[in-house]
CSV table of C-alpha atoms and ligand atoms in Angstrom, one decimal:
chain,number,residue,atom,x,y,z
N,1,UNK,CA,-37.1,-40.6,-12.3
N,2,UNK,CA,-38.1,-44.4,-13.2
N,3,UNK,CA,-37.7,-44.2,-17.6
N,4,UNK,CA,-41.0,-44.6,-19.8
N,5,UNK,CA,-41.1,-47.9,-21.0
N,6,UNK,CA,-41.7,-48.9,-24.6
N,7,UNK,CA,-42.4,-52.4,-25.8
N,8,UNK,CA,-40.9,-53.9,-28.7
N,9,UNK,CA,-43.0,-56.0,-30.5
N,10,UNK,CA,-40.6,-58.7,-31.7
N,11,UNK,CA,-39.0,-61.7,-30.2
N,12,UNK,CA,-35.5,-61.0,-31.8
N,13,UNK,CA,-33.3,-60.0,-28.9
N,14,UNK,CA,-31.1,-58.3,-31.8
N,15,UNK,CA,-33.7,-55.8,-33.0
N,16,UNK,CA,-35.3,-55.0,-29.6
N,17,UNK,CA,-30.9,-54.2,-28.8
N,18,UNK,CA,-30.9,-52.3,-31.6
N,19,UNK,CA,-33.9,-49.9,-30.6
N,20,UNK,CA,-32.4,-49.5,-27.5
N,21,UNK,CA,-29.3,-48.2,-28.3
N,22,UNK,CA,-31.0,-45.6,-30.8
N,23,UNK,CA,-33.8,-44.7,-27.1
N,24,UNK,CA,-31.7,-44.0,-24.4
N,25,UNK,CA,-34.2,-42.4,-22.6
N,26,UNK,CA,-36.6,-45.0,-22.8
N,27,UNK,CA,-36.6,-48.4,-21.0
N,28,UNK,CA,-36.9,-50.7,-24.3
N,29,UNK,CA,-38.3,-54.5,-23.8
N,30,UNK,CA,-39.3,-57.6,-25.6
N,31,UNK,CA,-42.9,-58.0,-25.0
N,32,UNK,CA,-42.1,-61.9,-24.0
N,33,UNK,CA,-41.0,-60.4,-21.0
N,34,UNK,CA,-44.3,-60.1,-20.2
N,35,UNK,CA,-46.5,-62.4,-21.5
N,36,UNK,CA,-45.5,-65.6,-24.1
N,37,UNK,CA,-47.9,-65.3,-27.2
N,38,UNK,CA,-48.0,-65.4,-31.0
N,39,UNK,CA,-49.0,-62.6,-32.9
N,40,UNK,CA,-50.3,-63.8,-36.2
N,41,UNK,CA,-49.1,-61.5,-39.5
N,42,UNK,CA,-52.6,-61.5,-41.5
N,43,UNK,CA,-51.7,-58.2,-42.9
N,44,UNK,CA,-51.6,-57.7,-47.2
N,45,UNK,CA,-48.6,-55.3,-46.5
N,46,UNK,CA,-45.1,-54.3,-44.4
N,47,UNK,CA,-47.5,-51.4,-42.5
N,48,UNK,CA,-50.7,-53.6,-41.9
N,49,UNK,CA,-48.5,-56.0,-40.0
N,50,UNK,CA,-46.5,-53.8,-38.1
N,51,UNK,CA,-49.1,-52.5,-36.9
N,52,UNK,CA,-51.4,-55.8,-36.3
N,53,UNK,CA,-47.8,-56.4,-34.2
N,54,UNK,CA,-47.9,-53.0,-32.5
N,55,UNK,CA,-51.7,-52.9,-31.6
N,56,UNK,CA,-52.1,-56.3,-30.4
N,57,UNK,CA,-49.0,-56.2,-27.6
N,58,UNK,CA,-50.1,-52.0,-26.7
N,59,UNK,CA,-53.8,-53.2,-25.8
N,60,UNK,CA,-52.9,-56.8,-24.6
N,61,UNK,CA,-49.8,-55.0,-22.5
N,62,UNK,CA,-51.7,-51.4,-21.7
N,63,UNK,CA,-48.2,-49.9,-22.8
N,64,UNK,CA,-47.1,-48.4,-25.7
N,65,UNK,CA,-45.7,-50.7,-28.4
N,66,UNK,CA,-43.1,-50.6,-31.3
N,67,UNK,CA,-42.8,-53.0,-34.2
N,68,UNK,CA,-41.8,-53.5,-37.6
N,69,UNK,CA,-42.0,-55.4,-40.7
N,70,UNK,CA,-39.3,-55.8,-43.1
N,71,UNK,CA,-38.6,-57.4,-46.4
N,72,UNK,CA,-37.1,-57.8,-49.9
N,73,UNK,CA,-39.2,-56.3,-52.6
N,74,UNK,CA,-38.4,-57.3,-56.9
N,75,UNK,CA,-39.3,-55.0,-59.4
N,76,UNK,CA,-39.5,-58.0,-62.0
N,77,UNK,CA,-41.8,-59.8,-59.5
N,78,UNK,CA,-44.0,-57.4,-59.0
N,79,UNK,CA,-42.7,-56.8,-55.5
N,80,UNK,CA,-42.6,-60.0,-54.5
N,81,UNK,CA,-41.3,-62.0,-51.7
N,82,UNK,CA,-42.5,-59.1,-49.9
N,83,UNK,CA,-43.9,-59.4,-47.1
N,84,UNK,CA,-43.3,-63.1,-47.5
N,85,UNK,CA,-39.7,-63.1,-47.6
N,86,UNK,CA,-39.2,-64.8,-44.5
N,87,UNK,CA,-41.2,-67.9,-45.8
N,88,UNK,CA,-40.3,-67.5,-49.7
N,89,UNK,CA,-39.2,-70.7,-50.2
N,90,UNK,CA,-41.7,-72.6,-47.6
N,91,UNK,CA,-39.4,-73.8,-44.6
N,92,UNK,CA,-37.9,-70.1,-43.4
N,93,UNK,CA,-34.4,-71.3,-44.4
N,94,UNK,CA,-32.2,-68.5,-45.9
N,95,UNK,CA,-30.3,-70.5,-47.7
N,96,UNK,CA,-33.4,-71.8,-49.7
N,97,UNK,CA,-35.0,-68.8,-50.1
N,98,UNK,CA,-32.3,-67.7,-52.2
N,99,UNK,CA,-31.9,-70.4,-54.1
N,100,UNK,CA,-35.4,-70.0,-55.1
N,101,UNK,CA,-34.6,-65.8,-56.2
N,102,UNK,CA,-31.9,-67.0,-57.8
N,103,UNK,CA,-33.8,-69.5,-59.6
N,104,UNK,CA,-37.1,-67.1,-60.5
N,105,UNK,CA,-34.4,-64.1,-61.6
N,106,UNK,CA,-32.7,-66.6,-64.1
N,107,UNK,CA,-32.4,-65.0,-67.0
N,108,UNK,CA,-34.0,-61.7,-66.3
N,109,UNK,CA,-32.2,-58.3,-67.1
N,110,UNK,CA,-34.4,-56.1,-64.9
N,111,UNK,CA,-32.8,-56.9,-61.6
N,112,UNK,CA,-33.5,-53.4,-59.5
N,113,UNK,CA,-34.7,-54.8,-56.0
N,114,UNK,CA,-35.2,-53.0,-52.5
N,115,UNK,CA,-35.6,-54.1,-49.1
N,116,UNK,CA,-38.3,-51.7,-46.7
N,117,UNK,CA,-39.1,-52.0,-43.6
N,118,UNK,CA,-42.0,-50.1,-42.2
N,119,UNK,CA,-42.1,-49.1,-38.1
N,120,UNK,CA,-45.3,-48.4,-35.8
N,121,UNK,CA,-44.8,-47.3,-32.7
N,122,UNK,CA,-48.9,-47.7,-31.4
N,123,UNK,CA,-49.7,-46.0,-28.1
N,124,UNK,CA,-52.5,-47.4,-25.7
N,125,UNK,CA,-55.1,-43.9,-26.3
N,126,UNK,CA,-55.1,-45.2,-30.0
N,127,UNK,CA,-52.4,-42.7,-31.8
N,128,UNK,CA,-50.4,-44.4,-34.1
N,129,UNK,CA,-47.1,-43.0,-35.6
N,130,UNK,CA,-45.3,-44.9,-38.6
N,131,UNK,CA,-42.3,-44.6,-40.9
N,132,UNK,CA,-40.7,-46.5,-43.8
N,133,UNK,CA,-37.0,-46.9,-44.8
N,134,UNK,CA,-36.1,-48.5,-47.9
N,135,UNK,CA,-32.2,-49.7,-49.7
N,136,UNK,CA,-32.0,-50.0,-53.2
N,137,UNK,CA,-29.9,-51.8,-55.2
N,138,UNK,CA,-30.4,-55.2,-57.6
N,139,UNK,CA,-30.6,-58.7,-56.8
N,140,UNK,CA,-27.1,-60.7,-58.0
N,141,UNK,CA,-27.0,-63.3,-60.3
N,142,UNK,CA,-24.9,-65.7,-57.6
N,143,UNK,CA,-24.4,-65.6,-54.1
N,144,UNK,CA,-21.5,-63.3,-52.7
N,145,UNK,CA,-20.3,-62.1,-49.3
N,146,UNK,CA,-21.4,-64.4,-45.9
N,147,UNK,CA,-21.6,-61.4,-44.1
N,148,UNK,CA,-25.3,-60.7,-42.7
N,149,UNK,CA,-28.4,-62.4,-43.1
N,150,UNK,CA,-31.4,-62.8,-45.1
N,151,UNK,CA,-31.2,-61.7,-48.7
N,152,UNK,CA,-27.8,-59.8,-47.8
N,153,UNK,CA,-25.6,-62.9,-50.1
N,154,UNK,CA,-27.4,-61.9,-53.0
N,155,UNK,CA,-28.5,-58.3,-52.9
N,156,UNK,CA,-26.2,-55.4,-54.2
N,157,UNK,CA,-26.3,-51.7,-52.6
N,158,UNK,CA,-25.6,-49.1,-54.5
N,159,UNK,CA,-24.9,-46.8,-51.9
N,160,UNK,CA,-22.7,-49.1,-50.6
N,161,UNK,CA,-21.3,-50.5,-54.2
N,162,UNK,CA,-21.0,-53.6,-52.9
N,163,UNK,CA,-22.8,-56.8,-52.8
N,164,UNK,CA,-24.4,-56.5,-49.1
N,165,UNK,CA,-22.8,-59.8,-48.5
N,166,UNK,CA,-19.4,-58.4,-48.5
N,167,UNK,CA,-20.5,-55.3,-46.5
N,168,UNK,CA,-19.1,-55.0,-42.7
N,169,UNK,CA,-22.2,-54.6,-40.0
N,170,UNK,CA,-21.3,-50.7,-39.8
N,171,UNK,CA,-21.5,-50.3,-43.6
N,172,UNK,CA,-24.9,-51.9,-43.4
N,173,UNK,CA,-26.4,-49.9,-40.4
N,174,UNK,CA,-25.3,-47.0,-42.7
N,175,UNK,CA,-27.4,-47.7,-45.5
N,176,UNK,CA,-29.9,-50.2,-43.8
N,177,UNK,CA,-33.7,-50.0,-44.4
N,178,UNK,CA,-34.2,-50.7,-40.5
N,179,UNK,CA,-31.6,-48.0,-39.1
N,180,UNK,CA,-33.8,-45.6,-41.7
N,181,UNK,CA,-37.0,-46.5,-40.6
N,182,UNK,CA,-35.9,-46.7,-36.8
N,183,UNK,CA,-34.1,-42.9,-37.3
N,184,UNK,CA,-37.1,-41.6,-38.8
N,185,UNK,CA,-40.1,-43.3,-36.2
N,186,UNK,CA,-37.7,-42.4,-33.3
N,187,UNK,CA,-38.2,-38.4,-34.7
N,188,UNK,CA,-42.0,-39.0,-34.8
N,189,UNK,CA,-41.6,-40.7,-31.0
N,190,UNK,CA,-40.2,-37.6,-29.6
N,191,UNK,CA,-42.4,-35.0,-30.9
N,192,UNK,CA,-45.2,-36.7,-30.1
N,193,UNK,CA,-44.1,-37.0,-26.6
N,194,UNK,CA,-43.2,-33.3,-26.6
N,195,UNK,CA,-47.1,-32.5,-27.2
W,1,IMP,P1,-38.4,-59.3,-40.5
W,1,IMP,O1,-39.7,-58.7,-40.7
W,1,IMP,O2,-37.4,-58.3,-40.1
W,1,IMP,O3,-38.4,-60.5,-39.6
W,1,IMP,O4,-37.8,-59.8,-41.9
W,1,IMP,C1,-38.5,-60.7,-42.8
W,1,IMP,C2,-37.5,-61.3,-43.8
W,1,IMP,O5,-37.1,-60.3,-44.7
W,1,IMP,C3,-36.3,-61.9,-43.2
W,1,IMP,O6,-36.5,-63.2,-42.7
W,1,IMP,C4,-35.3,-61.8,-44.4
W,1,IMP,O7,-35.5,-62.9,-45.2
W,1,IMP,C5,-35.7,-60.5,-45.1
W,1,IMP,N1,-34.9,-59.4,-44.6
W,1,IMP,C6,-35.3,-58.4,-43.8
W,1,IMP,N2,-34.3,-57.5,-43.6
W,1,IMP,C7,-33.2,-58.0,-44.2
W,1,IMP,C8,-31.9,-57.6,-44.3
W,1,IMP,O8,-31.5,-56.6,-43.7
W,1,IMP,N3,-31.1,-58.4,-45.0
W,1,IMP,C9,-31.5,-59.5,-45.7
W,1,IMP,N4,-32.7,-60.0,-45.6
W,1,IMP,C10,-33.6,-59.2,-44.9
């Protein structure tokens, strides 16, 4: 029997590989398999622009759709980069968008931070089925670590005790707001399809 297919609404190769190895029985693909468009993220939070994601490839696509949104959110800033993490500092480079944290946490005592990520999974009859992980831990006062991405050089996990930086890729999938989200939605997925 040919697998249902689900598309991931994202153009990282990386996360649609990592949904696939959590659906077996599920045929998991990019949507620019299908067709090569922009989505634009107009959303004011993680949840209105996974789902702008998941809604606009289910009904361009007529299949069902899964996407997420994901960032770093600073108690002392109110939340922010948020949902603008990716562009903090303007030019989407890492590198600069921590040295601009770095720079707006100088000095501050209240360092508690948390990175979420929110999931929709959006089928083409309308339902819509969402989850949110979050990591907790505090933003560092330097960089430390080269290990992952992002914010990972200067965010420290308390679960983990370690600056994320210094954290192999197993001890982040153990704690990571994206494995919790994705473990959670993937529940949600196979109820639903149990109905
Ligand atoms: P996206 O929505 O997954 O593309 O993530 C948006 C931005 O949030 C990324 O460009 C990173 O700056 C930040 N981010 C999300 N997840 C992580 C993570 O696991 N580690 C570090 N930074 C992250």
């Amino acid at each position: 029997m040919d697998k249902k297919k689900i598309v991931v609404a994202s153009g990282n190769a990386h996360k649609i590989k990592e949904i696939a190895a959590m659906l077996p029985d599920y045929e998991i693909v990019g949507y620019k398999q299908f067709a090569d468009f922009e989505i634009e993220e107009t959303g004011k939070t993680f949840y209105d622009n996974a789902l702008i994601k998941a809604k606009s490839v289910a009904e361009r696509l007529n299949l069902p759709a899964l996407a997420d949104d994901s960032g770093l959110c600073v108690n002392a800033l109110n939340g922010a980069p948020g949902i603008y993490s990716a562009r903090y500092a303007g030019d989407g480079i890492d590198e600069h968008n921590n040295e601009l944290l770095l720079k707006n946490m100088k000095g501050v005592t209240d360092r508690r931070a948390k990175f979420v990520c929110c999931m929709v999974y959006y089928d083409v009859n309308g339902e819509i089925l969402s989850a949110t992980g979050e990591v907790k831990g505090e933003i560092l006062t330097e960089r430390q670590g080269k290990n992952g991405f992002g914010y990972d050089p200067i965010f420290y996990s308390y679960e983990l005790a370690k600056p994320m930086g210094k954290a192999s890729a197993e001890e982040k999938n153990s704690v990571s707001h994206r494995h919790r989200a994705l473990t959670e939605i993937i529940k949600k997925i196979e109820e639903y399809k149990k109905k």
